[in-house]
Amino acid sequence: MALRTRFESSDDVGVFCRLTNSYCLVASGAASQNFYSVFEQELASHIPVIYTSIGASRVIGRLCIGNRHGLVVPSICTDQELQHLRNSLPDHVKLTRVEERLSALGNCCVCNDHVCLIHTDLSRETEEVIRDTLKVQTFRTSIAENALVGSYSVVTNLGCVVHPRTPVADMDEISALLQVPVVAGTINRGNAAIGSGVVANDWAVFCGLQTTATEITVIERILVGNRGKKGPAENVQQSFAGVREALVDELA
């Protein structure tokens, strides 16, 4: 089920969080305690929720890229922050710091546990680090003529949502690369920067408070599907119940 939340006054939850199937990173800071508690309540019984910063910045979701196998952080990540991450991440998760001119790795890359789409100008050395650390295949591409693939898409092992103006031919190509279904969508009442407004893994989705019922329905259906639910009849009932609750929230 998708949960709405907000970081201080911002609905761009993907800027301040990085969520995978093995861990969740949440921006540190006294004012972000409520934001942290939303993720901790939903995820702590399954994966560690880690309070951190990168380069003394809270925009951690835009600065790093990760999946269940590993985490890649830019060179601005301090030794103290790197040690904190090493101590907090599960033992099987590989952590690597990389020297890269395009240091906002979260804007330049998007990945699941098998494939990573990367910015066309990312260095070959960084591409090799991503392949080795995250155990993925990499492909250089753009989304709706935007090179910042991480800003304009979000992907799990079950599906992918991309910029609303992505041509059908491009969506077919991305689907072939990722080997998952791809749909176009928006977040936070029409925002095309889908990667900045939502974070997801294979069973949980978090989005901004401004996200509409229609947007939630599209995102939830493609990114997590019916995982965790039991039978076909129950799937239909829970799907309608989720839409009904979202509509009530939106109209309230």
PDB file of N, CA and C in Angstrom, residues 3-56:
ATOM      1  N   LEU A   3       1.915   5.003   0.968  1.00  0.00           N
ATOM      2  CA  LEU A   3       1.729   5.913   2.091  1.00  0.00           C
ATOM      3  C   LEU A   3       2.150   7.317   1.677  1.00  0.00           C
ATOM      4  N   ARG A   4       1.341   8.299   2.059  1.00  0.00           N
ATOM      5  CA  ARG A   4       1.690   9.696   1.801  1.00  0.00           C
ATOM      6  C   ARG A   4       2.470  10.253   2.986  1.00  0.00           C
ATOM      7  N   THR A   5       3.485  11.050   2.691  1.00  0.00           N
ATOM      8  CA  THR A   5       4.251  11.705   3.753  1.00  0.00           C
ATOM      9  C   THR A   5       4.868  12.985   3.201  1.00  0.00           C
ATOM     10  N   ARG A   6       5.591  13.694   4.062  1.00  0.00           N
ATOM     11  CA  ARG A   6       6.190  14.984   3.655  1.00  0.00           C
ATOM     12  C   ARG A   6       7.439  15.220   4.484  1.00  0.00           C
ATOM     13  N   PHE A   7       8.482  15.750   3.844  1.00  0.00           N
ATOM     14  CA  PHE A   7       9.698  16.131   4.563  1.00  0.00           C
ATOM     15  C   PHE A   7       9.641  17.627   4.833  1.00  0.00           C
ATOM     16  N   GLU A   8       9.420  17.986   6.091  1.00  0.00           N
ATOM     17  CA  GLU A   8       9.185  19.385   6.457  1.00  0.00           C
ATOM     18  C   GLU A   8       8.060  19.936   5.581  1.00  0.00           C
ATOM     19  N   SER A   9       8.329  20.885   4.696  1.00  0.00           N
ATOM     20  CA  SER A   9       7.266  21.428   3.844  1.00  0.00           C
ATOM     21  C   SER A   9       7.359  20.929   2.402  1.00  0.00           C
ATOM     22  N   SER A  10       8.203  19.910   2.163  1.00  0.00           N
ATOM     23  CA  SER A  10       8.427  19.415   0.805  1.00  0.00           C
ATOM     24  C   SER A  10       7.739  18.076   0.584  1.00  0.00           C
ATOM     25  N   ASP A  11       7.072  17.945  -0.567  1.00  0.00           N
ATOM     26  CA  ASP A  11       6.464  16.676  -0.960  1.00  0.00           C
ATOM     27  C   ASP A  11       7.410  15.808  -1.789  1.00  0.00           C
ATOM     28  N   ASP A  12       8.617  16.271  -2.031  1.00  0.00           N
ATOM     29  CA  ASP A  12       9.584  15.522  -2.833  1.00  0.00           C
ATOM     30  C   ASP A  12      10.310  14.504  -1.951  1.00  0.00           C
ATOM     31  N   VAL A  13       9.595  13.452  -1.569  1.00  0.00           N
ATOM     32  CA  VAL A  13      10.149  12.483  -0.620  1.00  0.00           C
ATOM     33  C   VAL A  13      11.345  11.738  -1.205  1.00  0.00           C
ATOM     34  N   GLY A  14      11.388  11.592  -2.525  1.00  0.00           N
ATOM     35  CA  GLY A  14      12.509  10.904  -3.151  1.00  0.00           C
ATOM     36  C   GLY A  14      13.816  11.664  -3.074  1.00  0.00           C
ATOM     37  N   VAL A  15      13.749  12.954  -2.748  1.00  0.00           N
ATOM     38  CA  VAL A  15      14.959  13.755  -2.584  1.00  0.00           C
ATOM     39  C   VAL A  15      15.638  13.430  -1.257  1.00  0.00           C
ATOM     40  N   PHE A  16      14.850  13.069  -0.255  1.00  0.00           N
ATOM     41  CA  PHE A  16      15.364  12.921   1.109  1.00  0.00           C
ATOM     42  C   PHE A  16      15.407  11.475   1.587  1.00  0.00           C
ATOM     43  N   CYS A  17      15.238  10.516   0.668  1.00  0.00           N
ATOM     44  CA  CYS A  17      15.189   9.115   1.061  1.00  0.00           C
ATOM     45  C   CYS A  17      15.697   8.229  -0.067  1.00  0.00           C
ATOM     46  N   ARG A  18      16.290   7.086   0.306  1.00  0.00           N
ATOM     47  CA  ARG A  18      16.671   6.056  -0.658  1.00  0.00           C
ATOM     48  C   ARG A  18      16.165   4.719  -0.116  1.00  0.00           C
ATOM     49  N   LEU A  19      15.253   4.071  -0.860  1.00  0.00           N
ATOM     50  CA  LEU A  19      14.617   2.840  -0.409  1.00  0.00           C
ATOM     51  C   LEU A  19      14.963   1.679  -1.337  1.00  0.00           C
ATOM     52  N   THR A  20      15.410   0.558  -0.748  1.00  0.00           N
ATOM     53  CA  THR A  20      15.680  -0.665  -1.501  1.00  0.00           C
ATOM     54  C   THR A  20      15.036  -1.845  -0.770  1.00  0.00           C
ATOM     55  N   ASN A  21      15.234  -3.042  -1.298  1.00  0.00           N
ATOM     56  CA  ASN A  21      14.703  -4.235  -0.646  1.00  0.00           C
ATOM     57  C   ASN A  21      15.529  -4.686   0.547  1.00  0.00           C
ATOM     58  N   SER A  22      16.714  -4.051   0.765  1.00  0.00           N
ATOM     59  CA  SER A  22      17.590  -4.448   1.872  1.00  0.00           C
ATOM     60  C   SER A  22      17.746  -3.388   2.952  1.00  0.00           C
ATOM     61  N   TYR A  23      17.478  -2.127   2.619  1.00  0.00           N
ATOM     62  CA  TYR A  23      17.681  -1.038   3.580  1.00  0.00           C
ATOM     63  C   TYR A  23      16.940   0.205   3.113  1.00  0.00           C
ATOM     64  N   CYS A  24      16.810   1.162   4.031  1.00  0.00           N
ATOM     65  CA  CYS A  24      16.214   2.462   3.714  1.00  0.00           C
ATOM     66  C   CYS A  24      17.058   3.548   4.351  1.00  0.00           C
ATOM     67  N   LEU A  25      17.507   4.511   3.562  1.00  0.00           N
ATOM     68  CA  LEU A  25      18.248   5.668   4.066  1.00  0.00           C
ATOM     69  C   LEU A  25      17.299   6.854   4.153  1.00  0.00           C
ATOM     70  N   VAL A  26      17.313   7.544   5.286  1.00  0.00           N
ATOM     71  CA  VAL A  26      16.462   8.711   5.501  1.00  0.00           C
ATOM     72  C   VAL A  26      17.334   9.875   5.946  1.00  0.00           C
ATOM     73  N   ALA A  27      17.063  11.072   5.438  1.00  0.00           N
ATOM     74  CA  ALA A  27      17.858  12.251   5.763  1.00  0.00           C
ATOM     75  C   ALA A  27      17.841  12.546   7.252  1.00  0.00           C
ATOM     76  N   SER A  28      18.992  12.895   7.793  1.00  0.00           N
ATOM     77  CA  SER A  28      19.103  13.221   9.211  1.00  0.00           C
ATOM     78  C   SER A  28      18.744  14.682   9.460  1.00  0.00           C
ATOM     79  N   GLY A  29      18.553  15.012  10.737  1.00  0.00           N
ATOM     80  CA  GLY A  29      18.186  16.369  11.120  1.00  0.00           C
ATOM     81  C   GLY A  29      17.029  16.356  12.088  1.00  0.00           C
ATOM     82  N   ALA A  30      17.079  17.240  13.075  1.00  0.00           N
ATOM     83  CA  ALA A  30      16.051  17.255  14.121  1.00  0.00           C
ATOM     84  C   ALA A  30      14.654  17.448  13.546  1.00  0.00           C
ATOM     85  N   ALA A  31      14.554  18.277  12.500  1.00  0.00           N
ATOM     86  CA  ALA A  31      13.236  18.595  11.939  1.00  0.00           C
ATOM     87  C   ALA A  31      12.649  17.442  11.121  1.00  0.00           C
ATOM     88  N   SER A  32      13.468  16.398  10.835  1.00  0.00           N
ATOM     89  CA  SER A  32      12.991  15.310   9.986  1.00  0.00           C
ATOM     90  C   SER A  32      12.541  14.085  10.782  1.00  0.00           C
ATOM     91  N   GLN A  33      12.388  14.233  12.116  1.00  0.00           N
ATOM     92  CA  GLN A  33      12.041  13.092  12.950  1.00  0.00           C
ATOM     93  C   GLN A  33      10.691  12.483  12.570  1.00  0.00           C
ATOM     94  N   ASN A  34       9.704  13.314  12.267  1.00  0.00           N
ATOM     95  CA  ASN A  34       8.392  12.799  11.864  1.00  0.00           C
ATOM     96  C   ASN A  34       8.482  12.027  10.552  1.00  0.00           C
ATOM     97  N   PHE A  35       9.270  12.551   9.624  1.00  0.00           N
ATOM     98  CA  PHE A  35       9.501  11.880   8.340  1.00  0.00           C
ATOM     99  C   PHE A  35      10.131  10.508   8.572  1.00  0.00           C
ATOM    100  N   TYR A  36      11.144  10.455   9.424  1.00  0.00           N
ATOM    101  CA  TYR A  36      11.830   9.202   9.744  1.00  0.00           C
ATOM    102  C   TYR A  36      10.871   8.189  10.360  1.00  0.00           C
ATOM    103  N   SER A  37      10.001   8.654  11.259  1.00  0.00           N
ATOM    104  CA  SER A  37       9.107   7.743  11.978  1.00  0.00           C
ATOM    105  C   SER A  37       8.111   7.052  11.043  1.00  0.00           C
ATOM    106  N   VAL A  38       7.713   7.734   9.940  1.00  0.00           N
ATOM    107  CA  VAL A  38       6.803   7.121   8.968  1.00  0.00           C
ATOM    108  C   VAL A  38       7.451   5.885   8.351  1.00  0.00           C
ATOM    109  N   PHE A  39       8.713   6.012   7.971  1.00  0.00           N
ATOM    110  CA  PHE A  39       9.430   4.889   7.359  1.00  0.00           C
ATOM    111  C   PHE A  39       9.742   3.810   8.388  1.00  0.00           C
ATOM    112  N   GLU A  40      10.132   4.225   9.583  1.00  0.00           N
ATOM    113  CA  GLU A  40      10.471   3.259  10.620  1.00  0.00           C
ATOM    114  C   GLU A  40       9.271   2.399  11.001  1.00  0.00           C
ATOM    115  N   GLN A  41       8.113   3.019  11.128  1.00  0.00           N
ATOM    116  CA  GLN A  41       6.913   2.286  11.509  1.00  0.00           C
ATOM    117  C   GLN A  41       6.532   1.234  10.462  1.00  0.00           C
ATOM    118  N   GLU A  42       6.719   1.573   9.196  1.00  0.00           N
ATOM    119  CA  GLU A  42       6.313   0.678   8.114  1.00  0.00           C
ATOM    120  C   GLU A  42       7.370  -0.376   7.778  1.00  0.00           C
ATOM    121  N   LEU A  43       8.666  -0.025   7.932  1.00  0.00           N
ATOM    122  CA  LEU A  43       9.731  -0.867   7.395  1.00  0.00           C
ATOM    123  C   LEU A  43      10.626  -1.548   8.427  1.00  0.00           C
ATOM    124  N   ALA A  44      10.688  -1.015   9.654  1.00  0.00           N
ATOM    125  CA  ALA A  44      11.710  -1.452  10.614  1.00  0.00           C
ATOM    126  C   ALA A  44      11.663  -2.939  10.941  1.00  0.00           C
ATOM    127  N   SER A  45      10.500  -3.557  10.819  1.00  0.00           N
ATOM    128  CA  SER A  45      10.404  -4.989  11.110  1.00  0.00           C
ATOM    129  C   SER A  45      10.939  -5.846   9.956  1.00  0.00           C
ATOM    130  N   HIS A  46      11.245  -5.223   8.815  1.00  0.00           N
ATOM    131  CA  HIS A  46      11.714  -5.952   7.642  1.00  0.00           C
ATOM    132  C   HIS A  46      13.152  -5.599   7.262  1.00  0.00           C
ATOM    133  N   ILE A  47      13.474  -4.311   7.264  1.00  0.00           N
ATOM    134  CA  ILE A  47      14.799  -3.838   6.847  1.00  0.00           C
ATOM    135  C   ILE A  47      15.242  -2.697   7.758  1.00  0.00           C
ATOM    136  N   PRO A  48      16.568  -2.445   7.879  1.00  0.00           N
ATOM    137  CA  PRO A  48      17.021  -1.318   8.700  1.00  0.00           C
ATOM    138  C   PRO A  48      16.680   0.028   8.065  1.00  0.00           C
ATOM    139  N   VAL A  49      16.224   0.960   8.883  1.00  0.00           N
ATOM    140  CA  VAL A  49      15.967   2.335   8.457  1.00  0.00           C
ATOM    141  C   VAL A  49      17.071   3.190   9.064  1.00  0.00           C
ATOM    142  N   ILE A  50      17.897   3.782   8.207  1.00  0.00           N
ATOM    143  CA  ILE A  50      19.141   4.409   8.641  1.00  0.00           C
ATOM    144  C   ILE A  50      19.060   5.928   8.506  1.00  0.00           C
ATOM    145  N   TYR A  51      19.288   6.610   9.601  1.00  0.00           N
ATOM    146  CA  TYR A  51      19.325   8.066   9.681  1.00  0.00           C
ATOM    147  C   TYR A  51      20.713   8.521   9.238  1.00  0.00           C
ATOM    148  N   THR A  52      20.836   9.307   8.160  1.00  0.00           N
ATOM    149  CA  THR A  52      22.174   9.669   7.689  1.00  0.00           C
ATOM    150  C   THR A  52      22.158  10.947   6.864  1.00  0.00           C
ATOM    151  N   SER A  53      23.346  11.426   6.556  1.00  0.00           N
ATOM    152  CA  SER A  53      23.542  12.527   5.601  1.00  0.00           C
ATOM    153  C   SER A  53      24.665  12.108   4.657  1.00  0.00           C
ATOM    154  N   ILE A  54      24.788  12.819   3.543  1.00  0.00           N
ATOM    155  CA  ILE A  54      25.889  12.576   2.602  1.00  0.00           C
ATOM    156  C   ILE A  54      26.506  13.924   2.249  1.00  0.00           C
ATOM    157  N   GLY A  55      27.775  14.076   2.559  1.00  0.00           N
ATOM    158  CA  GLY A  55      28.429  15.361   2.335  1.00  0.00           C
ATOM    159  C   GLY A  55      27.784  16.466   3.148  1.00  0.00           C
ATOM    160  N   ALA A  56      27.305  16.120   4.355  1.00  0.00           N
ATOM    161  CA  ALA A  56      26.604  17.044   5.252  1.00  0.00           C
ATOM    162  C   ALA A  56      25.326  17.587   4.624  1.00  0.00           C
TER     163      ALA A  56
END
